[in-house]
Amino acid sequence: MKTTVMPDSRKFSVPGWNAKRAGEGFPSGIMILTALLLLFCAGTGLAQQGVNYDESKVPAYTLPDPLVMANGQRVTSARMWMEKRRPELLKFFETYEYGFSPSRPKGMTFQVVSVDKNALGGKATRKEVLIHFSGKKDGPKMRLLVYLPNDAPKPAPMFLGLNFGGNQTVASDPGITINKGWMRYGWGIVNHHSTEDSRGVNACRWQLQKILARGYGLATAYYGDIEPDFDGGIRESVRALYLRPGQSEPAADGWGAIGAWAWGLSRAMDYLETDKDVDAHRVAVMGHSRLGKTALWAGAQDRRFALVISNDSGEGGAALSRRWMGETVKAINTSFPWWFCRNFRKYNNDVNALPVDQHELLALIAPRPVYMATAAGDLWADPRGMFLAGRAADPVFRLLGTDGLGASKMPGIGQPVMTTIGFHLRCGPHNVTAYDWEQFLNFADKHMKAQ
Ligand code: GTR
C-alpha cells in the first residue's frame, strides 16, 4: 500500500498503484527486505499475517457451506434458501463485515438539473440529477450523470456504477458538471480539487461510446459525494446524518464506507425507477476494486439490480477471505479501517472464525447473474480466490435453477465464462479495460438484454 500522510493528515493511496501488487515496480531493496521478512515470519508462525503470492504456500482451509443453516439444518429447496438461509446469511454479512445500512430516507428528493438530447454529437441524451438524500438542498447530495442511447429502443437497459474521480472524468464531454468535492487522487487534480484537465481522464475505464452503441445507457456518480474516501471521511459522509447525538462513529455492526457507497447505489436506483427512459428491471450494477466490493454488496442487499459486475474486487469483494493469498482481512482493516464495520476487525488474526466467506456474498445475488473480472497481474486481489468463490457459490445458483459457473477449472487468460456466474482472467494489471467492458456487454446481452 502506497500510503502518504497528506498535510491535512488524510491518508492517501492510489488505486492501481499499490506497492504490494505483484509486478508493479517494487524497488529491489524493498523486495529483498520483504522476502527476508516473509522468511522470518514463516519461521515464527507469523506467516499468516504477512503477504503471500505463492500458490504452493496457501494452507488448507474449510469454507462454510452456504447450503447449511447455522443450526445445522440442510437447505433443500429454493424456497428454503429464499425464506430462511438467504436472510440468515445477509444478516451475518451485515453483523460481521459490512454493517447494517439504513433504508431509503423518507424525505429524499430528486432534482433533474439538466437534459441535453443532443449530447456526444447527437448519439446520446445526457441528464444530470441531484439526489438530495435528506431532501434539503444544502444537505448531502449525489450528482447522478445519466447517458441514454439515442439510436436504440427506450426504455433502455443500463449500467450503473460509482466513479473515483468525479463524473467529468468518465467522458470528454464539456457538458458534464465538474465535481467540486474533495478528490483522493487522479490527473487534473490540484490540492485535492478537480480542474478542467480532469475531463475524460478515466474515459477508457468507462467505454461510453461502446456502451451506447450496444444499446445500453450509463448512470454514474462520484463515490465521494456519498462519503469521501479517507479515515475520518465519515464527518463529511451521509453516514454522519445517521449518528445519534454524542455518537462519533456507528455501532460495531453499523455501516462502513462500503456500506454507504452501496447504499448510494440503491438511492441512484430509486431515481432510475422514476425515469421513464430507463428500464429499471434491467439495471446492471458495476464497480472496480473497492467499488467492485461495493457493487457486490449493493447487489447482495438490493434485489432490484438485475445483474452484478465486480472488476478486480479482491479482498472483501469476490475473493475468498480464508485463502491466504494477496490482501488479507487484517491488511485491509489496517489500511482502510473505515471501509467495513468494526466487528470485522475481530477476525484480523482468525479469519477462519468469520461466520461467512465471500462465496456466500456471491450466493446472496443468486439467481441473478454475477460476473467477476480478474487480471493476471493483480495477485493482490487473488484472481484464483475469486474463481474458487464462484465454484463454492455454484451449488446455490444451481439449487435456484440456473447453470451456475460453467467451468470446473480456472480458465486461462482471455477465456471468458458466460454462464450465470461469469468469470474472466485477462492479462495486465489492476484496471478496467476495453477488454473487460467487451465481456460485460456480452454478459449483459446474454442475461439481461432479452428480458
Ligand atoms: C487497494 C486495496 C484493495 C482495492 C484497491 C482499490 O489498495 O488494498 O482492496 O480495493 O485498493 O480500490 O483500488
XYZ file of C-alpha atoms and ligand atoms in Angstrom:
464
model
C 0.000 0.000 0.000
C 1.451 3.291 -1.031
C 0.421 5.483 1.843
C 1.429 9.099 2.191
C 0.269 11.274 5.014
C -1.011 14.428 3.397
C -0.546 17.845 5.024
C -4.175 17.729 6.070
C -3.373 14.304 7.596
C -5.824 12.483 5.350
C -4.462 9.106 4.355
C -3.903 8.946 0.647
C -3.472 5.959 -1.608
C -3.729 5.489 -5.317
C -5.907 2.610 -6.553
C -3.884 0.670 -9.073
C -0.624 1.978 -7.596
C -0.463 -0.433 -4.753
C 3.137 -1.170 -3.878
C 2.058 -4.613 -2.686
C 0.648 -5.542 -6.096
C 2.740 -8.109 -7.888
C 4.742 -6.972 -10.860
C 4.258 -3.259 -10.387
C 7.793 -1.997 -9.989
C 8.837 -2.786 -6.452
C 12.283 -1.294 -5.730
C 14.586 -4.308 -5.492
C 15.913 -3.377 -1.991
C 12.397 -3.437 -0.635
C 11.768 -6.733 -2.394
C 14.774 -8.328 -0.707
C 13.724 -6.959 2.671
C 10.179 -8.228 2.145
C 11.465 -11.668 1.184
C 13.658 -11.770 4.315
C 10.723 -10.668 6.435
C 8.489 -13.331 4.923
C 11.127 -15.984 5.616
C 11.396 -14.778 9.188
C 7.619 -14.731 9.613
C 7.262 -18.217 8.143
C 9.744 -19.462 10.727
C 7.974 -17.770 13.623
C 4.435 -18.792 12.711
C 3.543 -15.207 11.830
C 3.350 -16.006 8.134
C -0.451 -15.832 8.080
C -0.196 -12.147 8.856
C 2.176 -11.334 6.008
C 1.614 -11.253 2.281
C 1.676 -14.433 0.276
C 1.859 -14.642 -3.507
C 2.921 -18.277 -3.697
C 0.161 -20.752 -4.567
C 2.105 -23.662 -3.064
C 2.099 -21.919 0.337
C -1.663 -21.473 0.604
C -2.648 -23.513 3.679
C -5.720 -25.762 3.615
C -8.942 -24.064 4.686
C -12.568 -25.087 5.100
C -15.323 -22.881 3.773
C -18.697 -22.599 5.467
C -21.316 -24.480 3.444
C -23.780 -21.948 2.030
C -26.464 -24.643 1.963
C -26.268 -25.471 5.678
C -28.094 -23.214 8.128
C -26.322 -22.011 11.279
C -28.390 -24.555 13.261
C -27.035 -27.389 11.099
C -30.175 -27.857 9.001
C -29.532 -28.535 5.299
C -31.168 -26.228 2.740
C -33.119 -28.486 0.425
C -35.255 -26.175 -1.716
C -35.161 -22.833 -3.475
C -37.911 -21.695 -1.156
C -35.962 -22.602 1.944
C -32.972 -20.716 0.541
C -35.002 -17.583 -0.157
C -37.022 -17.602 3.042
C -34.538 -18.911 5.593
C -30.886 -19.201 4.569
C -30.595 -16.080 2.435
C -31.904 -13.763 5.200
C -29.669 -15.522 7.719
C -26.549 -15.008 5.578
C -27.457 -11.418 4.775
C -27.692 -10.720 8.494
C -24.281 -12.313 9.062
C -22.684 -10.094 6.400
C -24.362 -7.068 7.973
C -23.330 -8.007 11.511
C -19.749 -9.122 10.918
C -18.474 -7.473 7.745
C -20.178 -4.511 6.074
C -22.505 -3.340 8.862
C -26.225 -2.597 8.793
C -27.362 0.194 6.462
C -30.476 2.314 6.866
C -33.322 2.092 4.370
C -34.324 4.797 1.879
C -34.612 8.155 3.648
C -38.204 9.367 3.754
C -37.573 12.927 2.700
C -35.200 12.193 -0.210
C -35.859 14.211 -3.380
C -34.630 14.141 -6.993
C -33.886 17.287 -8.956
C -33.240 16.927 -12.677
C -30.899 19.863 -13.280
C -30.161 19.412 -16.976
C -31.242 17.405 -20.002
C -29.366 17.577 -23.310
C -30.950 15.452 -26.023
C -28.083 16.164 -28.361
C -25.070 15.129 -26.314
C -21.972 13.459 -27.796
C -22.736 14.765 -31.280
C -26.347 13.549 -31.137
C -25.560 9.976 -30.079
C -26.892 10.347 -26.569
C -29.225 12.102 -24.204
C -27.395 13.346 -21.137
C -29.133 14.129 -17.856
C -27.759 15.377 -14.575
C -29.818 14.659 -11.496
C -29.231 15.811 -7.936
C -30.295 13.296 -5.335
C -30.862 15.212 -2.098
C -30.525 12.479 0.498
C -32.244 14.349 3.307
C -34.490 16.341 0.991
C -32.631 19.531 1.986
C -30.862 21.338 -0.829
C -27.967 22.287 1.441
C -27.742 18.756 2.874
C -25.670 15.846 1.485
C -26.362 15.122 -2.147
C -25.151 12.995 -5.010
C -24.973 14.155 -8.608
C -26.046 11.349 -10.925
C -24.928 11.553 -14.542
C -27.142 9.617 -16.941
C -26.458 8.854 -20.612
C -29.106 7.200 -22.765
C -28.542 5.920 -26.290
C -30.453 7.968 -28.893
C -30.308 5.275 -31.566
C -31.722 2.404 -29.505
C -35.139 1.479 -28.133
C -36.249 3.038 -24.864
C -36.686 2.373 -22.053
C -33.011 1.394 -22.148
C -31.190 -1.228 -20.094
C -28.470 0.403 -18.004
C -25.118 0.036 -16.357
C -24.845 1.848 -13.044
C -21.534 2.352 -11.250
C -19.755 4.778 -8.966
C -16.652 6.554 -10.256
C -13.413 7.502 -8.493
C -12.700 10.941 -9.877
C -15.950 12.841 -10.429
C -18.463 12.478 -13.275
C -16.410 14.709 -15.560
C -13.694 12.037 -15.697
C -15.843 9.384 -17.398
C -16.115 11.136 -20.787
C -14.612 14.161 -22.513
C -17.986 15.831 -22.735
C -17.778 19.554 -21.908
C -21.421 19.440 -20.772
C -20.646 17.424 -17.628
C -20.537 19.480 -14.429
C -17.125 19.346 -12.776
C -17.306 17.935 -9.263
C -16.172 20.487 -6.679
C -15.739 17.996 -3.833
C -12.585 16.576 -2.232
C -10.734 14.203 -4.578
C -8.469 11.475 -3.331
C -6.217 11.200 -6.361
C -6.023 11.474 -10.124
C -4.972 13.527 -13.118
C -6.163 17.096 -13.333
C -6.453 17.379 -9.554
C -4.822 20.309 -7.767
C -4.839 20.350 -3.962
C -7.436 17.569 -3.978
C -9.794 19.510 -6.238
C -10.663 18.865 -9.887
C -9.688 21.211 -12.679
C -10.796 21.332 -16.340
C -7.869 18.977 -17.076
C -9.679 16.148 -15.318
C -12.304 15.898 -18.069
C -12.327 12.458 -19.651
C -9.220 11.204 -17.838
C -10.926 7.932 -16.929
C -12.808 7.571 -20.227
C -11.040 4.316 -21.092
C -12.335 2.826 -17.845
C -15.924 3.508 -18.918
C -16.077 2.900 -22.698
C -19.172 5.077 -23.008
C -19.286 5.032 -26.819
C -19.253 1.233 -26.830
C -21.959 1.026 -24.184
C -24.236 3.369 -26.127
C -23.544 1.658 -29.457
C -24.678 -1.635 -27.919
C -27.992 -0.058 -26.858
C -27.285 0.478 -23.146
C -27.333 3.589 -21.034
C -24.825 4.507 -18.337
C -25.522 6.104 -14.985
C -22.686 7.102 -12.696
C -21.933 9.235 -9.651
C -18.809 10.237 -7.751
C -18.316 7.947 -4.727
C -17.016 10.886 -2.666
C -20.451 12.528 -2.923
C -21.643 9.756 -0.613
C -18.504 9.530 1.514
C -15.027 10.903 0.789
C -12.583 8.018 0.965
C -10.281 8.754 3.919
C -10.066 7.918 7.604
C -12.427 10.448 9.147
C -14.408 10.863 5.932
C -17.478 9.889 7.960
C -17.711 13.508 9.114
C -18.478 14.536 5.528
C -20.415 11.367 4.758
C -24.053 10.523 4.536
C -23.261 8.229 7.480
C -22.972 11.325 9.674
C -26.675 12.001 9.106
C -27.489 8.822 10.969
C -25.269 9.296 14.035
C -27.167 9.806 17.245
C -26.301 12.876 19.352
C -22.953 12.272 21.047
C -22.039 9.402 18.725
C -18.892 9.931 16.621
C -18.978 6.588 14.845
C -21.571 3.939 14.077
C -22.087 0.922 16.369
C -19.758 -2.077 15.941
C -22.249 -3.555 13.473
C -23.064 -0.217 11.835
C -22.227 0.523 8.208
C -18.740 1.383 6.997
C -17.873 3.375 3.892
C -18.517 0.395 1.577
C -21.962 0.116 3.125
C -22.506 3.823 2.492
C -21.360 3.631 -1.141
C -23.599 0.596 -1.732
C -26.470 2.494 -0.131
C -25.772 5.347 -2.578
C -26.132 2.905 -5.471
C -29.554 1.927 -4.157
C -30.507 5.607 -3.964
C -29.414 6.007 -7.597
C -31.663 3.035 -8.370
C -34.512 4.819 -6.563
C -34.101 7.616 -9.091
C -33.721 5.308 -12.103
C -37.057 3.718 -11.206
C -38.679 7.094 -11.776
C -37.034 7.800 -15.156
C -39.291 6.703 -17.993
C -36.349 6.412 -20.410
C -34.768 3.749 -18.194
C -35.789 0.116 -17.894
C -35.356 -0.287 -14.140
C -35.805 -4.046 -14.465
C -32.605 -4.202 -16.487
C -30.034 -2.326 -14.452
C -26.584 -3.891 -14.043
C -24.606 -2.578 -11.098
C -20.878 -2.455 -11.790
C -17.750 -1.393 -9.953
C -13.981 -1.664 -9.930
C -11.781 -2.597 -6.977
C -13.127 -1.073 -3.738
C -16.122 -0.073 -5.807
C -16.285 -3.671 -7.096
C -16.690 -4.776 -3.471
C -19.341 -2.076 -3.226
C -21.197 -3.313 -6.326
C -21.334 -6.850 -4.899
C -22.622 -5.641 -1.548
C -25.213 -3.426 -3.292
C -26.345 -6.345 -5.473
C -26.490 -8.702 -2.493
C -28.761 -6.399 -0.495
C -30.884 -4.822 -3.205
C -32.641 -7.295 -5.436
C -33.740 -4.593 -7.867
C -30.305 -4.919 -9.502
C -30.817 -7.411 -12.311
C -27.136 -8.218 -12.750
C -23.922 -7.550 -10.837
C -20.395 -6.984 -12.161
C -17.310 -6.801 -9.997
C -13.987 -5.900 -11.561
C -10.812 -6.829 -9.631
C -12.782 -6.648 -6.387
C -10.401 -8.845 -4.340
C -10.446 -8.991 -0.537
C -13.824 -8.055 0.917
C -15.185 -8.447 -2.625
C -15.318 -11.681 -4.602
C -12.074 -13.230 -3.271
C -12.240 -15.870 -0.542
C -11.009 -14.401 2.737
C -9.880 -17.751 4.104
C -7.364 -18.194 1.266
C -4.012 -16.758 2.262
C -3.112 -15.015 -0.989
C -2.556 -11.331 -1.639
C -4.533 -8.965 0.561
C -5.851 -10.314 3.879
C -8.644 -9.284 6.230
C -6.016 -7.892 8.578
C -4.275 -5.927 5.813
C -7.480 -4.360 4.539
C -8.740 -3.467 8.013
C -5.375 -1.917 8.803
C -5.046 0.175 5.632
C -8.719 1.072 5.327
C -10.336 0.861 8.789
C -13.284 2.971 7.608
C -14.446 0.594 4.841
C -16.069 -2.180 6.906
C -17.929 -2.376 10.205
C -15.828 -2.528 13.370
C -16.859 -6.132 14.084
C -14.890 -7.212 11.016
C -11.626 -6.347 12.770
C -12.242 -9.136 15.298
C -11.279 -11.579 12.552
C -7.950 -9.940 11.672
C -5.978 -12.758 13.285
C -8.550 -15.539 12.970
C -10.218 -15.389 9.607
C -11.427 -18.994 9.965
C -13.733 -17.879 12.759
C -15.580 -15.486 10.427
C -19.149 -16.828 10.180
C -19.202 -16.185 6.403
C -16.863 -16.136 3.431
C -17.160 -14.330 0.130
C -18.669 -17.209 -1.886
C -21.735 -16.604 0.256
C -21.782 -12.970 -0.810
C -21.983 -14.174 -4.429
C -24.689 -16.645 -3.374
C -26.802 -13.781 -1.993
C -27.022 -12.479 -5.564
C -28.406 -15.778 -6.929
C -30.293 -16.487 -9.109
C -29.388 -13.136 -10.667
C -26.257 -13.257 -12.837
C -22.960 -12.118 -11.361
C -19.725 -11.523 -13.282
C -16.207 -11.451 -11.878
C -13.468 -9.842 -13.944
C -9.933 -10.547 -12.767
C -6.428 -9.725 -14.010
C -3.339 -11.929 -14.066
C -1.107 -9.072 -12.881
C -3.327 -8.407 -9.887
C -2.317 -11.117 -7.417
C -3.064 -8.719 -4.576
C -6.758 -9.246 -5.460
C -6.292 -13.049 -5.793
C -7.887 -13.955 -9.164
C -7.926 -17.666 -8.286
C -9.601 -16.887 -4.955
C -12.371 -15.170 -6.912
C -12.779 -18.115 -9.263
C -12.917 -20.502 -6.276
C -15.557 -18.309 -4.635
C -17.608 -18.744 -7.821
C -17.141 -22.506 -7.602
C -18.221 -22.578 -3.966
C -21.307 -20.444 -4.760
C -22.272 -22.687 -7.679
C -24.468 -25.138 -5.665
C -26.707 -22.259 -4.580
C -27.091 -20.964 -8.132
C -27.941 -24.496 -9.271
C -30.449 -25.049 -6.464
C -32.182 -21.926 -7.764
C -32.424 -23.399 -11.254
C -29.543 -21.688 -13.077
C -26.479 -23.114 -14.794
C -24.137 -21.768 -12.068
C -20.481 -21.468 -13.017
C -19.791 -23.365 -16.233
C -16.130 -24.141 -15.564
C -14.689 -26.573 -13.087
C -11.082 -25.434 -13.600
C -9.808 -21.868 -13.594
C -9.942 -20.648 -17.225
C -6.799 -19.318 -18.851
C -6.230 -15.712 -19.881
C -8.801 -14.451 -22.388
C -11.264 -17.348 -21.988
C -14.370 -15.732 -20.526
C -17.083 -17.902 -18.968
C -20.561 -16.538 -19.621
C -22.825 -18.782 -17.506
C -24.961 -17.268 -14.701
C -21.794 -16.925 -12.671
C -19.476 -15.301 -15.208
C -15.714 -15.006 -14.950
C -12.672 -13.935 -16.881
C -8.959 -13.561 -16.364
C -7.246 -11.049 -18.597
C -3.599 -10.161 -18.895
C -2.271 -6.958 -17.369
C -2.580 -5.163 -14.043
C -5.349 -3.915 -11.773
C -7.530 -1.738 -14.006
C -10.725 -1.647 -16.085
C -10.009 -2.004 -19.790
C -11.828 -2.126 -23.131
C -11.472 -5.923 -22.989
C -13.285 -6.011 -19.624
C -16.138 -3.898 -20.989
C -16.415 -6.070 -24.096
C -17.102 -9.024 -21.771
C -19.504 -7.069 -19.525
C -21.522 -6.129 -22.608
C -21.537 -9.720 -23.883
C -22.600 -10.927 -20.443
C -25.359 -8.311 -20.228
C -26.530 -9.156 -23.766
C -26.789 -12.775 -22.775
C -28.523 -12.373 -19.415
C -30.305 -9.034 -19.446
C -30.925 -7.696 -22.933
C -33.715 -10.053 -23.890
C -35.649 -9.872 -20.624
C -6.181 -1.366 -2.644
C -6.897 -2.223 -1.667
C -7.770 -3.175 -2.421
C -8.533 -2.494 -3.548
C -7.807 -1.324 -4.169
C -8.631 -0.318 -4.957
O -5.187 -0.604 -2.146
O -5.949 -2.911 -0.902
O -8.616 -3.874 -1.547
O -9.800 -2.148 -3.155
O -7.144 -0.570 -3.245
O -9.742 0.017 -4.595
O -8.060 0.157 -5.944
